[in-house]
Amino acid sequence: MFLSLRTEVEDALHGALGTLDLPTDDLGIEEPPEDVDAVLASSVAYRLAGEVGAPPPKVAADVAAEIDPDDYDYLGDVTTQGPYVNFLPSERYFAGTLEAGQDEEFGRLEDTGDSVVVEHTSANPTGPVHVGRARNPIIGDAIARILDFAGNDVETNYYVNDAGRQIAVFTWAYETFDEADLPEPERDSPEYDLVRYYRKGNAYLENADAEDVEEAEAEIQAILQGLEEGDDDVYDRVSEVVDTVLDGMVGTLGRLPAEFDEFVKETRFMRDGSTDDLVDRLQDLDEAVYEEDAWQLDFADIEKNLVFLREDDTSLYTTRDLAHHEWKFDTFDRAVTVLGEDHKLQADQLEAALDLLGNDTSQLRQVFYSWVNLPEGGMSTRKGTGVDLDDLLDEAIARAREEVESRLDSRLRDDDLDEDDVERIAEQVGVGAVRYDIVSKQPTKGITFEWERALDFEAQSAPYVQYVHARACGILDEAGEDATSNLDADLLDAPAERDLLRTIARFPAVVEEAADELQPHLVATYTREFAETFNTFYRECPVLTADDEHRREARLALVAAARNTVGNALGILGVAAPESM
RNA sequence: GGGCGUGUGGCCUAGUGGAUAGGGCGAGGGGUUCCUAACCCCUCGACCGCGGGUUCGAAUCCCGCCACGCCCGCCA
């Protein structure tokens, strides 16, 4: 409804300004502050005051006078408040919202017909997923969900770096060291098992005698060489390590939950010849130069050259990533990548190179986030510093369980929760809190990890919003099946009811904006506002004990719309929506 | 040194040109014979990093400076 009303307001303003013979290039449409009784407003009068030669309030009044609300469905009234033109909703706006909200899929936008690949996480398969990188799957998964809800055909990809030096070191270490010399694994899972070899290998390369290191380096180089030449035997050896570790990491990511439709391996673009073809095309570019024994791209706008081929004709990571992205462009309509801020320069070079190669880079959007650091510094898989995501999730669930149990005694509601419920709620709340904490902030803001903060269940956190969903479900559950037959929005005339309807009405617009801007935190902000509005309604408007039957039914319909809205909003964020808690 | 990003009450955060800067944590006070108190209400607390500029209007745009983070490998 909000989107329709916005279109109507645009039409109305456009028409009014046209009639008054004023410019229509900037309509100044905005959302008014909370205490203003309008859904949309325009500050256009400020801008036109000089042109008209009249004070802004006069201009606003003239503009408002040109608009007849009767010409529109959802526009109920046009008023002015000083220099602002305010647009109030009609009864049909509320009725339409109440009706649209009954759909369990409320908020889902029309199909765009676009296929979009969302690449996220793509962490090197070298060991357990740690919290430093946890922002990537959480933001990436939320973006994928938003794009899906906004009507796109979404596929999630994890790009697997299985061709680099770190992987060669890992393979060498795995084949060289003896399990007996390693510490006990921290967990009974393959990535915790294998990372011990990786750490041992790296320590060896740092500390062993020069002669021994040289010998090890030769073996590592042989592995890299084998990969470059497409040696099947080497590929199989590397794959064993990569696939095993990746399998474990995927298990952890699945707890968030973050899932992937496809794992795209870097070696794929070496083995199918596309990297070689790409190198040929790069060499033909005017910007390609051979300097300091390597082929480089000399960009006009980027100071740093991109080396794409070594003296010995071997390719580099970014060269393969170029082939990877051309594959994306061939396969999908649009591509979104979620990357750590440390990849910014490389991402700019990638985009510039793709552009030089004749690709339409407007198909590509790259979203950056900054690392989660510890108070004492960054986290590293190689060094083994940092907090494992598994540990964070376990701790979150354990603390959530304590909360659930401590609340059992003081519960007003006598709906005996059994052990399965406690387990379920602890999981939903614990994991949800971690996810919500990350997804609700702007990705570019730095985060320093602190246990107390990450595991705070109070107020602006997942459980606050989840609780609203549970409350709504509780009411509907109590009321039974056929409760939502009466959609008479006229009966919902209390301020709290109107506010709730207005908030519900905005949801599709929030989805649209979050999808356009690839900003999941907009949805999180919305859920918070939604929860506040719902809680006011909950306090002031009894549903099951409403004073007459019609009002009760209308309120039940409103609660159903609220449940669908908040449930879908949480769904977009990848946070569970509990039916009871 | 250069590039990119961030800077909002003691702490965390929303708001990126328009109506008294919105929340939360914290501190203090209040609310449950009534659909879940993981809730609600009240009070306390902000020269929006600093200095200039543009504009009728700036947390938001421009310039300079400061602080912090990331990057500036023929690593990935």
XYZ file of C-alpha atoms (C1' of nucleotides) in Angstrom:
657
model
C 0.000 0.000 0.000
C 2.841 2.309 0.906
C 4.404 1.848 -2.497
C 1.073 2.568 -4.193
C 0.495 5.616 -2.035
C 3.958 6.886 -2.839
C 3.203 6.585 -6.532
C -0.046 8.469 -6.038
C 1.709 11.224 -4.115
C 4.298 11.520 -6.886
C 1.518 11.815 -9.467
C -0.406 14.314 -7.388
C 2.591 16.551 -6.737
C 3.730 16.317 -10.302
C 0.293 17.329 -11.495
C -0.081 20.173 -8.997
C 3.309 21.667 -9.768
C 2.628 21.324 -13.480
C -0.658 23.175 -13.138
C 1.091 25.938 -11.209
C 3.715 26.042 -13.928
C 6.533 25.109 -11.558
C 9.494 22.753 -12.079
C 8.836 19.115 -11.257
C 12.374 17.749 -11.206
C 12.554 17.479 -7.405
C 9.334 16.683 -5.564
C 10.960 16.662 -2.133
C 9.032 13.612 -0.949
C 10.066 12.305 2.433
C 8.765 10.438 5.428
C 7.630 12.846 8.147
C 8.657 12.578 11.808
C 6.749 10.175 13.976
C 4.473 12.703 15.638
C 3.148 14.043 12.329
C -0.087 12.438 11.286
C 0.918 11.896 7.673
C 2.433 8.935 5.861
C 4.368 11.047 3.381
C 5.272 14.699 3.157
C 6.926 17.107 0.768
C 9.314 19.937 1.496
C 9.095 21.189 -2.067
C 7.723 24.560 -0.923
C 11.125 25.601 0.432
C 12.727 25.197 -2.935
C 10.027 26.953 -4.874
C 9.600 29.866 -2.490
C 12.264 31.917 -4.243
C 10.931 31.136 -7.679
C 7.345 31.968 -6.812
C 8.264 34.958 -4.729
C 6.108 33.847 -1.830
C 6.949 32.423 1.601
C 7.134 28.598 1.815
C 3.896 28.139 3.805
C 1.989 30.044 1.130
C 3.535 27.928 -1.606
C 2.713 24.766 0.324
C -0.904 25.858 0.666
C -1.137 26.616 -3.056
C 0.276 23.219 -3.942
C -2.026 21.419 -1.518
C -5.031 23.255 -2.917
C -4.305 21.873 -6.372
C -4.589 18.273 -5.223
C -7.957 16.558 -4.926
C -7.668 13.407 -2.794
C -10.836 12.054 -4.381
C -8.825 11.405 -7.527
C -6.794 8.785 -5.695
C -7.378 5.497 -3.920
C -5.011 5.566 -0.991
C -4.509 9.287 -0.574
C -7.062 10.452 1.962
C -6.252 14.077 2.600
C -3.665 16.719 1.832
C -2.862 19.251 4.533
C -0.111 21.713 5.237
C 1.846 22.316 8.361
C 3.939 25.407 7.887
C 6.053 24.850 4.780
C 5.306 21.146 4.574
C 2.677 19.497 2.448
C 1.432 16.436 4.299
C -0.238 13.439 2.717
C -2.634 11.459 4.864
C -3.834 7.971 4.062
C -7.429 7.111 3.152
C -9.624 4.455 4.742
C -8.846 2.300 1.737
C -5.171 2.518 2.600
C -5.832 0.892 5.958
C -8.312 -1.595 4.535
C -5.920 -2.542 1.763
C -3.079 -2.993 4.241
C -5.152 -5.207 6.492
C -6.150 -7.354 3.556
C -2.693 -7.577 2.002
C -1.248 -8.458 5.395
C -3.315 -11.645 5.567
C -1.068 -13.176 2.927
C 1.607 -15.313 4.532
C 3.995 -14.026 1.915
C 3.153 -10.400 2.675
C 5.998 -8.114 1.649
C 7.301 -10.306 -1.147
C 7.754 -8.218 -4.258
C 6.780 -9.133 -7.791
C 9.160 -11.299 -9.781
C 11.828 -9.279 -11.517
C 12.788 -12.109 -13.840
C 16.443 -11.511 -12.925
C 18.810 -14.240 -11.853
C 21.293 -13.058 -9.252
C 24.333 -14.866 -7.917
C 25.338 -13.881 -4.401
C 28.887 -14.886 -3.582
C 29.768 -14.682 0.066
C 32.070 -16.054 2.750
C 34.505 -17.735 0.324
C 36.986 -18.080 3.194
C 40.113 -20.070 2.418
C 39.498 -23.652 3.494
C 42.321 -23.675 6.008
C 40.506 -24.236 9.295
C 37.553 -23.548 11.584
C 35.397 -20.521 10.830
C 36.220 -17.834 13.355
C 34.234 -14.848 14.488
C 36.463 -12.394 12.624
C 34.882 -13.574 9.393
C 31.423 -14.265 10.746
C 30.083 -11.052 9.316
C 30.490 -12.376 5.815
C 28.093 -15.357 5.925
C 25.598 -13.430 8.043
C 25.486 -10.366 5.793
C 25.785 -12.452 2.644
C 23.010 -14.815 3.591
C 20.738 -11.913 4.554
C 21.408 -10.195 1.228
C 20.569 -13.398 -0.613
C 17.312 -13.699 1.333
C 16.398 -10.064 0.706
C 17.042 -10.339 -3.021
C 14.955 -13.473 -3.124
C 12.092 -11.797 -1.260
C 12.403 -8.832 -3.593
C 11.464 -11.109 -6.486
C 14.808 -12.247 -7.846
C 15.929 -15.746 -8.705
C 18.866 -16.044 -6.303
C 21.705 -18.519 -6.183
C 24.350 -18.488 -3.453
C 27.943 -19.338 -4.264
C 31.022 -20.010 -2.173
C 34.183 -19.435 -4.175
C 36.756 -21.925 -3.008
C 40.400 -20.880 -3.114
C 41.912 -24.248 -3.822
C 44.861 -23.082 -5.921
C 46.884 -20.814 -3.695
C 50.075 -21.091 -1.740
C 48.283 -21.500 1.578
C 46.497 -24.551 0.246
C 49.764 -25.959 -1.102
C 51.348 -25.428 2.323
C 48.380 -27.161 3.901
C 48.604 -30.147 1.565
C 52.316 -30.465 2.134
C 51.883 -30.219 5.920
C 49.090 -32.768 5.921
C 51.217 -35.263 4.027
C 54.379 -34.553 6.007
C 53.589 -34.388 9.697
C 52.619 -37.170 12.026
C 49.428 -36.980 14.019
C 51.321 -38.134 17.098
C 53.228 -34.837 17.155
C 50.100 -32.704 17.142
C 47.963 -31.412 19.988
C 44.492 -32.802 20.582
C 41.931 -31.271 18.207
C 39.715 -28.675 19.853
C 36.606 -30.315 18.465
C 35.607 -33.571 16.887
C 35.185 -32.154 13.416
C 37.382 -32.441 10.313
C 38.469 -28.806 10.086
C 39.586 -28.796 13.723
C 41.443 -32.027 13.050
C 43.246 -30.839 9.941
C 44.003 -27.272 10.970
C 46.568 -28.730 13.384
C 48.678 -29.804 10.410
C 48.313 -26.383 8.850
C 49.435 -24.581 11.983
C 52.272 -27.041 12.494
C 53.389 -26.545 8.903
C 53.379 -22.773 9.152
C 55.281 -22.852 12.413
C 57.820 -25.185 10.818
C 58.342 -22.853 7.875
C 58.971 -20.015 10.287
C 61.223 -21.758 12.753
C 63.016 -24.687 11.109
C 66.605 -24.574 9.803
C 67.081 -22.801 6.508
C 67.995 -26.049 4.793
C 64.859 -27.850 5.950
C 62.698 -24.918 4.992
C 64.218 -24.884 1.543
C 63.378 -28.535 1.126
C 59.816 -27.962 2.261
C 59.484 -24.981 -0.060
C 60.518 -27.183 -2.972
C 57.699 -29.585 -2.183
C 55.219 -26.744 -1.830
C 56.345 -25.311 -5.153
C 55.921 -28.726 -6.763
C 52.303 -28.782 -5.617
C 51.644 -25.302 -7.003
C 53.341 -26.257 -10.260
C 51.247 -29.387 -10.513
C 48.043 -27.376 -10.067
C 49.114 -24.893 -12.714
C 49.855 -27.703 -15.159
C 46.593 -29.465 -14.477
C 48.218 -32.542 -12.980
C 45.329 -34.791 -11.899
C 47.298 -36.514 -9.197
C 48.261 -33.255 -7.508
C 44.723 -31.985 -7.910
C 43.390 -35.053 -6.114
C 45.856 -34.665 -3.254
C 44.941 -31.011 -2.787
C 41.239 -31.752 -3.151
C 41.330 -34.240 -0.329
C 42.511 -31.554 2.078
C 40.314 -28.813 0.658
C 37.129 -30.858 0.553
C 37.613 -32.261 4.029
C 38.226 -28.899 5.656
C 35.496 -27.209 3.636
C 33.030 -29.868 4.662
C 33.656 -29.053 8.305
C 33.407 -25.303 7.755
C 30.136 -25.738 5.911
C 28.793 -27.563 8.942
C 29.527 -24.563 11.155
C 28.102 -22.095 8.650
C 24.966 -24.209 8.433
C 24.292 -23.469 12.083
C 23.772 -19.765 11.340
C 22.122 -20.937 9.059
C 24.045 -19.976 5.923
C 23.765 -22.388 3.049
C 25.214 -22.470 -0.426
C 23.786 -23.652 -3.706
C 27.168 -24.169 -5.269
C 30.823 -24.316 -4.329
C 32.808 -22.917 -7.200
C 36.440 -23.888 -7.178
C 39.192 -21.639 -8.378
C 40.981 -24.536 -10.103
C 37.933 -24.976 -12.290
C 38.918 -21.873 -14.254
C 42.469 -23.120 -14.629
C 41.431 -26.566 -15.755
C 38.816 -25.495 -18.298
C 41.202 -23.163 -20.103
C 39.234 -20.011 -19.424
C 42.085 -18.384 -17.506
C 44.465 -18.966 -20.423
C 41.971 -17.438 -22.845
C 41.503 -14.515 -20.539
C 45.247 -13.907 -20.313
C 45.436 -13.766 -24.111
C 42.713 -11.144 -24.182
C 44.347 -9.146 -21.404
C 47.650 -9.097 -23.283
C 45.884 -7.619 -26.313
C 44.619 -4.631 -24.313
C 46.227 -1.216 -24.754
C 46.588 -1.043 -20.986
C 48.638 -4.266 -20.859
C 52.345 -3.695 -20.251
C 55.289 -6.017 -19.701
C 57.294 -4.496 -16.877
C 59.700 -5.877 -14.306
C 59.418 -9.349 -15.760
C 55.645 -9.601 -15.485
C 52.514 -8.801 -17.449
C 50.545 -6.015 -15.807
C 47.488 -3.885 -16.394
C 48.153 -0.172 -16.063
C 44.825 1.417 -15.130
C 43.974 5.028 -15.791
C 42.135 5.609 -12.506
C 43.876 3.193 -10.179
C 47.404 3.904 -9.135
C 48.398 0.324 -8.474
C 49.075 -1.922 -11.462
C 47.527 -5.356 -11.553
C 50.011 -8.124 -12.282
C 48.143 -10.848 -14.156
C 50.871 -13.144 -15.480
C 54.255 -14.030 -14.016
C 57.487 -14.437 -15.943
C 57.036 -18.214 -15.884
C 53.550 -17.862 -17.449
C 51.700 -18.761 -14.248
C 48.511 -16.899 -13.409
C 47.606 -15.124 -10.184
C 44.582 -15.181 -7.942
C 42.989 -12.133 -9.500
C 43.561 -13.444 -13.020
C 41.536 -16.517 -12.164
C 38.968 -14.388 -10.385
C 38.505 -12.436 -13.619
C 37.704 -15.663 -15.440
C 35.417 -16.572 -12.553
C 33.530 -13.293 -12.911
C 33.133 -13.618 -16.654
C 31.609 -16.997 -15.924
C 29.197 -15.290 -13.512
C 28.264 -12.735 -16.163
C 27.612 -15.507 -18.672
C 25.522 -17.509 -16.239
C 23.526 -14.879 -14.332
C 21.914 -11.506 -14.948
C 23.480 -9.895 -11.921
C 26.246 -10.689 -9.456
C 26.705 -9.585 -5.847
C 29.850 -10.262 -3.838
C 30.325 -9.765 -0.120
C 33.943 -9.009 0.706
C 36.121 -7.962 3.623
C 37.393 -4.404 3.469
C 40.918 -5.705 2.914
C 39.831 -6.737 -0.579
C 38.790 -3.235 -1.595
C 41.745 -2.425 -3.834
C 41.707 -5.810 -5.461
C 37.962 -5.487 -6.029
C 38.427 -2.111 -7.713
C 41.110 -3.590 -9.947
C 38.888 -6.557 -10.743
C 36.026 -4.309 -11.774
C 38.268 -2.057 -13.836
C 39.803 -5.051 -15.608
C 36.395 -6.571 -16.310
C 35.373 -3.263 -17.792
C 38.446 -3.163 -20.053
C 37.609 -6.663 -21.219
C 34.275 -5.381 -22.463
C 31.999 -6.612 -19.695
C 29.017 -4.689 -18.431
C 30.212 -4.123 -14.872
C 26.920 -2.580 -13.826
C 25.897 -6.220 -13.406
C 28.316 -6.470 -10.485
C 27.798 -5.058 -6.996
C 30.447 -5.537 -4.316
C 29.489 -5.107 -0.667
C 32.239 -4.520 1.882
C 32.345 -5.094 5.599
C 35.046 -4.507 8.167
C 36.517 -7.237 10.318
C 35.375 -8.269 13.734
C 38.479 -7.857 15.860
C 39.354 -8.840 19.381
C 40.213 -6.107 21.882
C 43.820 -7.215 21.535
C 43.798 -7.321 17.723
C 42.822 -9.381 14.701
C 41.959 -13.061 14.478
C 44.040 -15.518 12.468
C 43.403 -19.118 11.464
C 47.078 -19.661 10.742
C 48.221 -18.461 14.150
C 45.236 -19.949 15.901
C 44.215 -16.675 17.516
C 40.576 -15.758 17.735
C 37.191 -17.053 18.782
C 35.738 -19.960 16.831
C 32.234 -19.364 15.556
C 31.233 -22.766 16.941
C 32.265 -21.643 20.419
C 30.347 -18.401 20.114
C 27.199 -20.190 18.989
C 27.503 -22.823 21.730
C 27.952 -20.151 24.351
C 25.033 -18.149 22.963
C 22.757 -21.185 23.083
C 23.905 -22.099 26.585
C 23.195 -18.604 27.877
C 19.846 -18.520 26.110
C 18.958 -21.810 27.769
C 19.753 -20.352 31.185
C 17.462 -17.457 30.389
C 14.640 -19.730 29.305
C 14.958 -21.877 32.394
C 15.152 -18.981 34.796
C 11.978 -17.567 33.296
C 10.029 -20.802 33.538
C 9.142 -20.244 37.201
C 7.902 -16.704 36.809
C 5.814 -17.384 33.704
C 2.302 -16.041 33.727
C 1.298 -18.224 30.846
C 0.609 -21.786 31.866
C 1.520 -23.560 28.652
C 3.950 -26.109 30.010
C 7.091 -25.933 27.950
C 8.721 -29.330 27.707
C 12.405 -30.066 27.301
C 12.131 -29.981 23.500
C 10.639 -26.497 23.645
C 13.415 -25.277 25.919
C 15.976 -26.689 23.549
C 14.279 -25.148 20.518
C 13.882 -21.733 22.107
C 17.475 -21.680 23.360
C 18.674 -22.451 19.852
C 16.427 -19.889 18.163
C 17.211 -17.150 20.630
C 20.921 -17.887 21.011
C 21.753 -18.134 17.324
C 19.264 -15.402 16.474
C 20.881 -12.983 18.911
C 24.330 -13.487 17.400
C 22.993 -13.062 13.901
C 20.814 -10.088 14.683
C 23.622 -8.302 16.490
C 25.724 -8.470 13.341
C 23.067 -7.932 10.706
C 21.582 -4.894 12.425
C 24.698 -2.773 12.071
C 26.099 -1.070 9.017
C 28.704 -3.438 7.553
C 31.318 -0.707 7.206
C 31.402 -0.053 10.934
C 34.190 -1.725 12.825
C 33.232 -4.225 15.501
C 35.330 -5.234 18.453
C 34.207 -8.583 19.737
C 33.184 -8.763 23.378
C 31.342 -11.716 24.825
C 28.949 -9.697 26.980
C 27.921 -7.486 24.103
C 27.543 -10.250 21.518
C 25.370 -12.242 23.916
C 23.136 -9.481 25.240
C 19.523 -10.606 25.012
C 18.004 -7.397 26.297
C 16.072 -4.842 24.314
C 17.511 -4.118 20.877
C 18.292 -7.714 20.139
C 16.794 -10.691 18.363
C 14.699 -11.917 21.310
C 13.008 -8.533 21.608
C 11.675 -8.924 18.071
C 11.178 -12.668 18.357
C 9.047 -12.067 21.410
C 6.653 -9.960 19.366
C 6.236 -12.825 16.915
C 5.644 -15.265 19.744
C 3.068 -12.949 21.319
C 1.193 -12.611 18.036
C 1.273 -16.368 17.528
C 0.053 -16.873 21.073
C -3.019 -14.737 20.469
C -3.838 -16.401 17.158
C -3.277 -19.813 18.629
C -5.673 -19.088 21.467
C -8.285 -17.696 19.106
C -8.340 -20.751 16.880
C -8.641 -21.258 13.154
C -11.373 -19.131 11.640
C -10.619 -16.011 13.565
C -9.478 -13.785 10.740
C -12.680 -13.682 8.714
C -13.562 -10.065 9.443
C -11.326 -7.606 7.641
C -13.204 -4.488 8.610
C -10.409 -1.979 9.076
C -12.922 0.724 10.029
C -13.178 -0.929 13.427
C -9.453 -0.507 13.936
C -9.613 3.173 14.729
C -7.587 3.429 17.920
C -4.292 5.310 17.479
C -2.300 2.194 18.368
C -4.169 0.195 15.738
C -3.689 2.849 13.086
C 0.015 3.081 13.904
C 0.400 -0.651 13.604
C -1.357 -0.690 10.232
C 0.846 2.112 8.988
C 3.943 0.273 10.098
C 2.768 -2.923 8.424
C 2.044 -0.979 5.242
C 5.650 0.201 5.023
C 7.137 -3.283 4.999
C 7.201 -3.843 1.214
C 8.915 -0.477 0.792
C 11.540 -1.512 3.330
C 12.118 -4.725 1.405
C 12.459 -2.772 -1.809
C 14.957 -0.320 -0.382
C 17.027 -2.980 1.378
C 17.200 -4.959 -1.869
C 18.070 -1.931 -4.002
C 20.789 -0.807 -1.653
C 21.890 -4.257 -0.506
C 21.535 -3.157 3.101
C 20.093 -5.818 5.387
C 20.380 -3.586 8.443
C 17.481 -1.512 7.114
C 15.262 -4.513 7.711
C 16.664 -4.951 11.206
C 15.955 -1.311 12.008
C 12.426 -1.834 10.742
C 11.877 -4.869 12.968
C 12.800 -2.784 15.980
C 10.344 -0.045 15.115
C 7.773 -2.676 14.322
C 8.248 -4.356 17.689
C 7.783 -1.075 19.549
C 4.606 -0.309 17.626
C 3.234 -3.785 18.178
C 3.978 -3.697 21.890
C 2.042 -0.454 22.245
C -0.889 -2.048 20.431
C -0.567 -5.123 22.617
C -0.715 -3.050 25.775
C -3.596 -0.833 24.752
C -5.830 -3.056 22.646
C -6.990 -6.333 24.109
C -7.726 -8.767 21.303
C -9.259 -11.914 22.741
C -11.214 -9.956 25.327
C -12.227 -7.100 23.041
C -15.552 -5.528 23.989
C -17.475 -6.739 20.960
C -17.222 -9.622 18.599
C -16.606 -7.609 15.426
C -13.805 -5.655 16.991
C -12.266 -8.862 18.256
C -12.288 -10.320 14.759
C -10.854 -7.215 13.183
C -8.091 -7.152 15.763
C -7.359 -10.792 15.140
C -6.928 -9.972 11.475
C -4.565 -7.190 12.465
C -2.563 -9.556 14.652
C -2.367 -12.034 11.772
C -1.017 -9.299 9.503
C 1.466 -8.309 12.190
C 2.618 -11.870 12.628
C 3.118 -12.313 8.889
C 5.025 -9.064 8.684
C 7.402 -9.622 11.554
C 7.789 -13.295 10.643
C 8.791 -12.421 7.107
C 11.091 -9.632 8.263
C 12.897 -12.026 10.593
C 12.970 -14.567 7.775
C 14.760 -12.072 5.575
C 17.341 -11.548 8.289
C 17.762 -15.278 8.699
C 16.637 -15.062 12.324
C 14.204 -17.725 13.543
C 10.659 -16.606 14.342
C 9.544 -18.682 17.372
C 5.856 -19.432 17.812
C 6.338 -19.497 21.531
C 9.121 -18.516 23.877
C 53.634 9.111 2.239
C 49.100 7.704 -0.888
C 44.094 5.379 -1.314
C 39.533 3.599 0.974
C 36.444 3.456 5.289
C 34.776 4.970 10.229
C 34.009 9.007 14.115
C 26.568 10.617 16.974
C 25.221 11.205 25.432
C 29.853 7.136 29.965
C 29.211 2.584 26.268
C 26.608 0.535 21.577
C 23.648 2.240 17.599
C 19.642 4.553 13.769
C 19.346 8.720 10.898
C 23.528 10.726 4.677
C 20.048 17.974 2.747
C 14.340 19.506 5.597
C 9.708 19.410 11.131
C 12.177 19.418 18.855
C 18.907 14.159 16.428
C 15.460 8.299 17.257
C 16.593 3.707 20.034
C 19.178 0.548 23.357
C 22.851 -0.382 27.407
C 23.716 2.035 32.110
C 21.760 4.803 36.548
C 17.127 6.068 39.312
C 11.682 5.509 39.898
C 6.965 3.064 38.588
C 3.625 -0.810 36.352
C 1.222 -7.767 36.431
C -6.704 -9.682 39.765
C -6.327 -8.239 32.126
C -4.184 -12.020 25.133
C 3.535 -14.274 27.415
C 6.974 -8.805 32.330
C 12.561 -11.600 27.080
C 7.196 -6.344 27.984
C 5.594 -1.258 29.060
C 5.784 3.925 31.256
C 8.597 8.127 33.594
C 13.426 10.613 34.869
C 18.839 11.401 33.961
C 22.233 12.112 30.012
C 24.497 14.783 22.907
C 28.744 21.866 21.377
C 26.519 14.813 15.975
C 35.665 14.285 16.228
C 37.691 19.664 15.453
C 37.828 24.219 12.254
C 36.108 26.666 7.982
C 32.628 26.891 3.699
C 28.022 26.092 0.488
C 22.569 26.579 1.438
C 16.409 29.539 3.177
C 17.989 25.002 5.942
C 23.902 20.684 7.398
C 24.959 14.955 11.711
C 24.107 14.585 6.325
C 27.306 18.184 0.829
C 32.502 20.696 -0.043
C 37.615 22.026 1.877
C 41.363 21.507 5.757
C 42.869 19.068 10.170
C 42.789 15.124 14.114
C 41.926 10.007 15.803
C 41.093 4.862 14.724
C 40.685 0.615 11.132
C 41.937 -1.589 6.395
C 44.906 -1.603 1.989
C 49.214 0.009 -0.991
C 52.942 -8.519 -2.398
C 54.905 -11.377 -9.176
C 50.093 -13.988 -1.444
C 45.172 -15.468 -1.494
